[in-house]
Structure formats: C-alpha cells, structure tokens
Amino acid sequence: MKNDALFSFIVPVFNEEETIEPLFEALFDLKSKIDGRIEIIVVDDGSFDNSLEVLKQFQSKHDGIKLLSFSRNFGHQVAMTAGMDVAEGDAVILLDADLQDPPLVAIEMIEKWREGYDMVYGKRRSREGETFLKKVTATIFYRCLKSLATIDIPEDTGDFRLLDRKVLKAVNSMRETDRYMRGLFSWVGFKQTEVLYERKERVAGETHYPFRKMLRLAFAAIMGFSDVPLKVAVALGFVISIGAACYAILAVAQAFITDTAVAGWSSMIIVTSFLNGLLLSMLGIVGLYIGRIHEENKRRPLYIVKESFGLTKVPTAERALYF
Ligand code: UDP
Ligand code: MG
C-alpha cells in the first residue's frame, strides 16, 4: 500500500551552519532506504550565521528541497508551522537540524504509518549529552503538564514525529499565535502510537533552548492547555475568604469580650500583607490569560517569509505572509 508515497521532512534551522551538511548527508542516506519519495523542507528561522547561504547551495544543487527564509527569528514552533503549511507529502516527518533525533528512526515511523497509524511520535528512552539541569527540568515539566493539562500529552516526547496528511490538515487549521505544537498534536486525536529512541548529542553547535526559552515554552504549554491556574486562583480566593470571615468574627468577639482590642496589630499586618500578596498573584494569573487574548486579537501573521526557493505551489496558509 502507498508505495509511491511522498514523505515531507520538515527541518527548522536557527544558526546551524555546522550541522546542515551532516543533516543533508543523513537525509540523502535515508532517501535510499525509504520505500517512497521524499521532499525536504527547511525553514530558516532568521539565522544570523552562514546557515542561509549553506542552505541555498544545497537547495540549488539538489532536487526536492524547499527552502523558506523568515524575515526574523520567529521561534521553533512557528518554523515548524511554516514547514507544515507548504508540505505536500502523504505524511510529514518533523526533525531537528542537529541530528539529536536520528533520522533513521523515521523508517520505523513509516512502517507504523503503513500499518495504519495516523501519528507516530518518537519517545525518548534516554537523553545523551544534555545537561543535568535540562534533564531535571524536562522531567518536572512533563510530569506537571500531565497533571495540569486538559488533554493527554505524552511524556518525554518532543516534536520528532510523523503525521499523516489528515493530522497535518487538522493541526494546520489551528492558527493560534501562542503555539505549543505538542499540545496541538495531541489535541487533534486520531490513531497515535510511539516508537522509542535514544536522543543523541548534537552533532555540532549548542542548544537554542536555554532555561529562559524553556520556561517560555512551558508557560505556553500550561496556559494553552490548562485552566488549572485559574481554578487554583478561584479556590484559594474562596478558602482565604472563609478564613478572613472567621477571623473577623474572632476580632469582633475579642473587642466585646476582652479589653485588649488594640492588641493584634501584628496579626493585622500579617493578614493584610498576605492577602495583598495573594490578590496580586491571582490578578497576575488572570492577567496572563488576558494577555493571551490580547495577543490573539491582534491577528498578526504568524510568520513572514522574506524569500523562498523550490516551492511548487503558491502557499495559501492563513495568517502567513510570503514575499
Ligand atoms: N530552532 C529554531 N528556532 C529557534 C530555536 C531553535 O528553528 O528559535 C531549531 C533548531 O535549529 C533545531 C530545533 O529548532 O533544529 C531544536 O532546537 P535545539 O536543538 O536548539 O533545541 P533542543 O534540542 O536543545 O531542545
Ligand atoms: Mg537539539
């Protein structure tokens, strides 16, 4: 079944001049092992090193390479989106440029797809060459998200995965600004399965996900797929109000029954400052959600493509701008 299938490999690239060559070598090697045709879609996410030049050379020398270049850095999640918008394959495979996700695993993913699965995600059995901090924060994050999110997002799973055309269409239809792709992938449903793999060290260069960016991604995930923070705000507010009411009764009783009414100044201060702190943080949580509404309401394009090479069709994606 589907022996002349077309597979689209989507690779976001941000300052990866050293990894591009090994990447293409790995992909060309993979091409000879796959039963079917492949296209390679590279999205240059506003690199300011030599990446774009190197990519242009590969694109002009080989067939079946589409290259999009953003007008600035729009981030990994958006770069994937752009690649998905122009993919024509019967199935697409999302891959990082640094070969941390071994491309050969795609063969197993394709086998599963041929068995009838619509989405095959790579689950990390181990992570090599990543810092202790990254591993610990990743573990905590996946566990927290699991308990907070309204949908089931698989643990220890990155963006490395195969999506059938149906899933691609469903995910592409969601044009929200603050994109946590792994959440969107889970949200659409369909028949999903996993393949286990060892996450390798980068072939070259360094991670573009420092702690700050990981935190931002974690926020996008929690805010986009959970309303638990809002519920916590409401529940805490409720509990504190009951506590405050009890204390008020106590204070009134104290004033009537004893003559030590002026005492209790320190408890007053404690309660007031505690309540103010709490109020501010609750307001902050509400503010975060409102901020998202504001961001969404602007309806700005998700990305701007300043140059593209090798596209076979005029892209029609919503909220995207091409030059
Ligand atoms: N990337 C991107 N835009 C960014 C950051 C990263 O397109 O703003 C790409 C990067 O080139 C790589 C992939 O996203 O292909 C994953 O990034 P990285 O390897 O730095 O993340 P990590 O694997 O450390 O989580
Ligand atoms: Mg990486």
PDB file of C-alpha atoms and ligand atoms in Angstrom, residues 96 98 100 199 202 207, ligand 2:
ATOM      1  CA  ASP A  96      15.554  18.877  14.341  1.00  0.00           C
ATOM      2  CA  ASP A  98      21.103  18.993  14.930  1.00  0.00           C
ATOM      3  CA  GLN A 100      19.663  14.720  18.055  1.00  0.00           C
ATOM      4  CA  ARG A 199      18.133  11.020  21.958  1.00  0.00           C
ATOM      5  CA  ARG A 202      24.013  17.460  18.933  1.00  0.00           C
ATOM      6  CA  THR A 207      21.141  24.268  22.135  1.00  0.00           C
TER       7      THR A 207
HETATM    8 MG    MG B   2      18.579  19.912  19.732  1.00  0.00          MG
END
